[in-house]
Coordinates of C-alpha atoms in Angstrom, one line a residue:
X35 CA -23.3 -13.9 5.7
X36 CA -21.0 -14.9 2.7
X37 CA -20.6 -11.5 1.2
X38 CA -17.3 -9.7 1.1
X39 CA -17.2 -6.0 2.3
X40 CA -14.8 -3.4 0.9
X41 CA -14.4 -0.2 3.0
X42 CA -13.1 2.5 0.6
X43 CA -14.7 3.2 -2.8
X44 CA -11.6 4.5 -4.5
X45 CA -9.9 3.0 -7.5
X46 CA -8.3 0.1 -5.7
X47 CA -11.3 -0.9 -3.7
X48 CA -13.5 -0.7 -6.8
X49 CA -11.0 -2.9 -8.8
X50 CA -11.1 -5.5 -6.1
X51 CA -14.9 -5.4 -6.0
X52 CA -14.9 -6.0 -9.8
X53 CA -12.5 -8.9 -9.9
X54 CA -14.2 -10.6 -6.9
X55 CA -17.6 -10.1 -8.5
X56 CA -16.3 -11.5 -11.8
X57 CA -15.4 -14.7 -9.8
X58 CA -19.0 -14.9 -8.5
X59 CA -18.6 -13.3 -5.1
X60 CA -21.3 -11.1 -3.6
X61 CA -19.6 -7.8 -2.8
X62 CA -20.6 -4.7 -0.8
X63 CA -18.5 -1.6 -1.7
X64 CA -18.7 1.1 0.9
X65 CA -17.8 4.8 0.6
X66 CA -18.0 7.5 3.2
X67 CA -19.3 10.2 0.9
X68 CA -23.0 9.6 0.3
X69 CA -23.2 11.9 -2.8
X70 CA -20.4 10.0 -4.6
X71 CA -21.9 6.7 -3.6
X72 CA -25.2 7.8 -5.1
X73 CA -23.4 8.7 -8.4
X74 CA -21.6 5.4 -8.5
X75 CA -24.8 3.5 -7.8
X76 CA -26.6 5.3 -10.6
X77 CA -23.8 5.1 -13.2
X78 CA -22.6 1.6 -12.2
X79 CA -19.1 3.0 -12.6
X80 CA -16.5 4.7 -10.5
X81 CA -15.2 8.0 -12.1
X82 CA -11.8 7.1 -10.7
X83 CA -11.8 3.9 -12.8
X84 CA -13.6 4.9 -16.0
X85 CA -14.6 2.2 -18.5
X86 CA -15.0 -0.5 -15.8
X87 CA -18.6 -1.4 -15.1
X88 CA -19.8 -2.6 -11.7
X89 CA -21.5 -6.0 -12.0
X90 CA -25.0 -6.7 -10.5
X91 CA -23.5 -8.6 -7.6
X92 CA -21.6 -5.4 -6.4
X93 CA -23.8 -3.3 -4.2
X94 CA -22.6 0.3 -3.4
X95 CA -23.4 1.8 0.0
X96 CA -22.7 4.6 2.3
X97 CA -24.1 2.7 5.3
X98 CA -21.4 1.1 7.5
X99 CA -23.9 -1.4 8.6
X100 CA -23.9 -3.0 5.2
X101 CA -20.3 -4.0 5.3
X102 CA -20.5 -4.7 9.1
X103 CA -22.9 -7.5 8.1
X104 CA -20.0 -9.2 6.1
X105 CA -17.7 -11.6 7.9
X106 CA -14.7 -10.4 5.9
X107 CA -13.9 -6.7 5.1
X108 CA -11.1 -5.3 2.9
X109 CA -9.9 -1.9 4.2
X110 CA -8.8 0.0 1.1
X111 CA -8.5 3.5 2.5
X112 CA -5.1 5.1 2.5
X113 CA -2.9 4.3 5.5
X114 CA -3.1 7.9 6.9
X115 CA -7.0 7.6 6.8
X116 CA -7.1 4.1 8.4
X117 CA -7.0 5.3 12.1
X118 CA -9.9 7.7 11.4
X119 CA -12.0 4.9 9.8
X120 CA -11.3 2.6 12.7
X121 CA -12.0 5.3 15.3
X122 CA -15.4 6.0 13.6
X123 CA -16.5 2.5 12.8
X124 CA -14.2 0.0 14.6
X125 CA -16.9 -1.1 17.0
X126 CA -19.2 -2.0 14.1
X127 CA -16.3 -3.9 12.3
X128 CA -14.9 -5.7 15.3
X129 CA -15.1 -9.5 15.3
X130 CA -14.5 -9.9 11.6
X131 CA -11.6 -10.7 9.4
X132 CA -10.2 -7.2 8.5
X133 CA -7.8 -7.1 5.6
X134 CA -5.7 -4.0 5.2
X135 CA -5.0 -3.2 1.6
X136 CA -3.0 0.0 2.2
X137 CA 0.7 0.4 2.2
X138 CA 2.5 2.6 4.7
X139 CA 3.3 3.5 8.3
X140 CA 0.9 5.7 10.2
X141 CA 2.6 9.0 10.7
X142 CA 1.0 9.8 14.1
X143 CA 1.8 6.5 15.7
X144 CA 4.6 4.9 13.7
X145 CA 2.5 1.7 13.4
X146 CA 1.5 -0.5 10.5
X147 CA -2.1 -1.2 9.4
X148 CA -2.6 -4.5 11.3
X149 CA -1.4 -3.0 14.6
X150 CA -3.9 -0.2 14.1
X151 CA -6.6 -2.8 13.5
X152 CA -5.6 -4.9 16.5
X153 CA -5.8 -1.9 18.8
X154 CA -9.2 -0.6 17.6
X155 CA -10.8 -4.0 17.0
X156 CA -9.4 -6.5 19.5
X157 CA -11.9 -9.2 18.4
X158 CA -11.0 -9.0 14.8
X159 CA -8.6 -11.1 12.7
X160 CA -6.1 -8.7 11.2
X161 CA -4.5 -9.4 7.8
X162 CA -2.8 -7.5 5.0
X163 CA -3.1 -7.8 1.2
X164 CA -0.1 -6.3 -0.5
X165 CA 2.2 -6.7 -3.5
X166 CA 2.8 -5.4 -7.0
X167 CA -0.5 -4.2 -8.4
X168 CA -2.3 -1.4 -10.1
X169 CA -6.0 -0.9 -9.8
X170 CA -6.5 -0.6 -13.6
X171 CA -4.7 -4.0 -14.1
X172 CA -6.8 -5.8 -11.5
X173 CA -10.1 -4.3 -12.8
X174 CA -9.2 -5.3 -16.4
X175 CA -8.6 -8.9 -15.3
X176 CA -4.9 -8.9 -16.1
X177 CA -2.9 -11.5 -14.2
X178 CA -1.8 -10.2 -10.8
X179 CA -0.1 -11.9 -7.9
X180 CA -0.2 -10.6 -4.3
X181 CA 0.8 -11.6 -0.8
X182 CA -1.9 -12.3 1.8
X183 CA -0.3 -12.2 5.3
X184 CA -2.1 -13.3 8.4
X185 CA -0.6 -14.3 11.7
X186 CA -3.3 -17.0 12.1
X187 CA -2.4 -19.6 9.6
X188 CA -5.9 -21.2 9.4
X189 CA -7.6 -17.9 9.0
X190 CA -5.1 -16.9 6.3
X191 CA -5.8 -20.0 4.4
X192 CA -9.5 -19.4 4.5
X193 CA -9.1 -15.8 3.3
X194 CA -6.7 -16.9 0.6
X195 CA -9.4 -19.2 -0.8
X196 CA -12.2 -16.6 -0.6
X197 CA -10.2 -13.7 -2.1
X198 CA -8.3 -15.5 -4.9
X199 CA -9.8 -15.3 -8.4
X200 CA -8.7 -16.7 -11.8
X201 CA -6.8 -13.5 -12.5
X202 CA -5.8 -12.6 -8.9
X203 CA -3.4 -15.1 -7.4
X204 CA -2.7 -14.8 -3.7
X205 CA 0.3 -16.3 -1.9
X206 CA -0.1 -16.9 1.8
X207 CA 2.3 -15.8 4.6
X208 CA 2.3 -15.6 8.4
X209 CA 4.9 -12.8 8.4
X210 CA 2.6 -9.9 8.7
X211 CA 5.3 -7.4 9.8
X212 CA 7.6 -8.3 6.8
X213 CA 4.7 -8.0 4.3
X214 CA 3.6 -4.7 5.7
X215 CA 7.1 -3.2 5.8
X216 CA 7.8 -4.4 2.2
X217 CA 4.7 -2.6 1.0
X218 CA 5.4 0.5 3.0
X219 CA 9.1 0.9 2.4
X220 CA 9.0 0.3 -1.4
X221 CA 6.9 3.5 -1.7
X222 CA 9.8 5.5 -0.2
X223 CA 12.2 3.9 -2.6
X224 CA 9.9 4.7 -5.5
X225 CA 10.0 8.4 -4.6
X226 CA 13.8 8.2 -4.6
X227 CA 13.8 6.4 -8.0
X228 CA 11.5 9.0 -9.4
X229 CA 13.9 11.7 -8.1
X230 CA 16.8 10.0 -9.8
X231 CA 15.0 9.9 -13.2
X232 CA 13.5 13.4 -12.9
X233 CA 16.9 14.8 -12.1
X234 CA 18.4 13.2 -15.1
X235 CA 20.8 11.0 -13.2
X236 CA 20.0 8.0 -15.6
X237 CA 18.9 4.4 -15.6
X238 CA 22.1 3.1 -14.1
X239 CA 21.7 5.3 -11.1
X240 CA 18.1 4.1 -10.8
X241 CA 19.3 0.5 -10.8
X242 CA 21.8 1.2 -8.1
X243 CA 19.2 3.0 -6.1
X244 CA 16.7 0.1 -6.3
X245 CA 19.4 -2.3 -5.2
X246 CA 20.7 -0.3 -2.3
X247 CA 17.1 0.6 -1.4
X248 CA 16.2 -3.1 -1.2
X249 CA 19.1 -3.7 1.2
X250 CA 17.8 -0.8 3.3
X251 CA 14.3 -2.3 3.3
X252 CA 15.6 -5.7 4.5
X253 CA 17.7 -4.0 7.2
X254 CA 14.8 -2.1 8.7
X255 CA 12.5 -5.2 8.5
X256 CA 15.1 -7.3 10.3
X257 CA 15.3 -4.8 13.1
X258 CA 11.5 -5.3 13.6
X259 CA 11.8 -9.1 13.8
X260 CA 10.6 -9.8 10.2
X261 CA 12.0 -12.5 8.0
X262 CA 14.2 -10.8 5.4
X263 CA 13.1 -13.5 2.9
X264 CA 9.6 -12.1 3.1
X265 CA 11.1 -8.9 1.6
X266 CA 12.5 -10.9 -1.3
X267 CA 8.9 -11.9 -2.3
X268 CA 6.0 -10.2 -3.9
X269 CA 5.3 -7.8 -1.0
X270 CA 8.9 -6.5 -1.1
X271 CA 11.1 -7.0 -4.1
X272 CA 8.2 -7.6 -6.5
X273 CA 6.4 -4.4 -5.5
X274 CA 9.7 -2.5 -5.4
X275 CA 10.4 -3.3 -9.0
X276 CA 7.0 -2.3 -10.2
X277 CA 6.7 0.9 -8.3
X278 CA 10.2 2.1 -9.1
X279 CA 9.8 1.5 -12.9
X280 CA 6.2 2.3 -13.9
X281 CA 4.8 5.7 -14.8
X282 CA 1.5 4.5 -13.3
X283 CA 3.1 4.6 -9.8
X284 CA 2.0 7.7 -7.9
X285 CA 5.0 7.6 -5.7
X286 CA 7.4 7.3 -8.7
X287 CA 5.5 10.1 -10.4
X288 CA 5.8 12.3 -7.3
X289 CA 9.5 11.7 -7.2
X290 CA 9.9 12.5 -10.9
X291 CA 8.1 15.8 -10.3
X292 CA 10.4 16.6 -7.4
X293 CA 13.5 15.8 -9.6
X294 CA 12.2 18.0 -12.4
X295 CA 11.0 20.8 -10.1
X296 CA 7.6 20.4 -11.7
X297 CA 4.0 20.7 -10.3
X298 CA 2.4 17.6 -8.7
X299 CA -1.3 17.5 -7.9
X300 CA -1.5 17.7 -4.0
X301 CA -4.8 15.9 -4.1
X302 CA -3.1 12.7 -5.3
X303 CA -2.4 10.2 -2.5
X304 CA 1.3 9.6 -2.2
X305 CA 1.7 7.0 0.6
X306 CA 5.5 7.1 0.5
X307 CA 5.8 10.8 1.7
X308 CA 4.4 10.3 5.2
X309 CA 6.0 6.9 5.4
X310 CA 9.4 8.4 4.7
X311 CA 8.9 10.9 7.5
X312 CA 7.7 8.2 10.0
X313 CA 10.4 5.7 9.1
X314 CA 13.2 8.2 9.1
X315 CA 12.3 9.3 12.6
X316 CA 12.1 5.6 13.8
X317 CA 15.4 4.8 12.1
X318 CA 17.1 7.7 13.8
X319 CA 15.7 6.8 17.2
X320 CA 16.8 3.2 16.8
X321 CA 20.1 3.8 15.1
X322 CA 19.1 1.9 11.9
X323 CA 21.2 2.9 8.9
X324 CA 18.6 4.2 6.4
X325 CA 20.4 6.8 4.2
X326 CA 18.0 6.6 1.2
X327 CA 14.9 7.0 3.4
X328 CA 16.6 9.9 5.4
X329 CA 17.4 11.6 2.2
X330 CA 13.9 11.3 0.8
X331 CA 12.4 12.7 4.1
X332 CA 14.8 15.6 4.0
X333 CA 14.1 16.4 0.4
X334 CA 10.3 16.3 0.6
X335 CA 10.4 18.5 3.8
X336 CA 12.7 21.0 2.1
X337 CA 15.5 20.5 4.5
X338 CA 17.9 19.4 1.8
X339 CA 18.2 20.0 -1.9
X340 CA 18.3 17.1 -4.3
X341 CA 21.9 18.0 -5.2
X342 CA 22.9 18.0 -1.5
X343 CA 21.2 14.6 -1.0
X344 CA 23.0 13.0 -4.0
X345 CA 26.3 14.4 -2.8
X346 CA 25.9 12.9 0.7
X347 CA 24.8 9.5 -0.7
X348 CA 27.8 9.4 -3.1
X349 CA 30.3 10.4 -0.4
X350 CA 29.3 7.6 2.0
X351 CA 32.3 5.4 3.0
X352 CA 33.2 2.6 0.5
X353 CA 32.5 -0.9 1.9
X354 CA 31.7 -4.4 0.9
X355 CA 28.3 -5.1 -0.6

């Protein structure tokens, strides 16, 4: 079967379906809610991505067997929902190339997406697709470059060929841990950057935050055996810049709302919040210096005010860069 399956009919999954279909691929887009799937099938549009029509070579289904029939499946559900998806359907998806398209660390286990895949589907080939991207840009065919990381080099090359399109350029890596951590940790830094802007601390402070946050990301990745250079690529630095500077970023927007003391829709997925909690706990247990992440975790949990967090960060000992 040469079709590509996509598990998760949200905005990002739909955007990937559209760009792959535009390049001539046969795509099956799966959603867990039958009523929503029926609406999308009838309207040929996802209400989360208005104005983008689904092509004829995109089939929309609520039957897991339809994507289980594909040899490659992109998993586009949020990180905190990935374990549930694999618990429910891992047996049906085992034995395939399973590409995680979510960014974060599972709060319950402290694991990244590919580790969750490997445990639930031991016969699968885990990979991760990550980097600076917004669903709306991908769906509109705007140029986007991402990292495709797979520990098996040959399998990664095959996936790179199948998933690349004229507007979606994929760069291959075998450093799965580094790619995952870059995508996860940049969301935490985006919340921090949003807090900086929402609190009125200014653009200079945001630039400093991004720079020190990037050093923190590399430090954590190194402790997990990742290549720090991976973090300097699309999956780390590239995604960090985009997410910390764009109003389209949900994590940045959440941080701005925290800084302003404004309302933020609790139904909007903010991957950086549970990731901050998980990474802060890991960093404390392993004595990894993560002051920005710790501050974000304390602020979102209400254990520290923004003013207290800023004061603590600014009072850290002076040292060489």
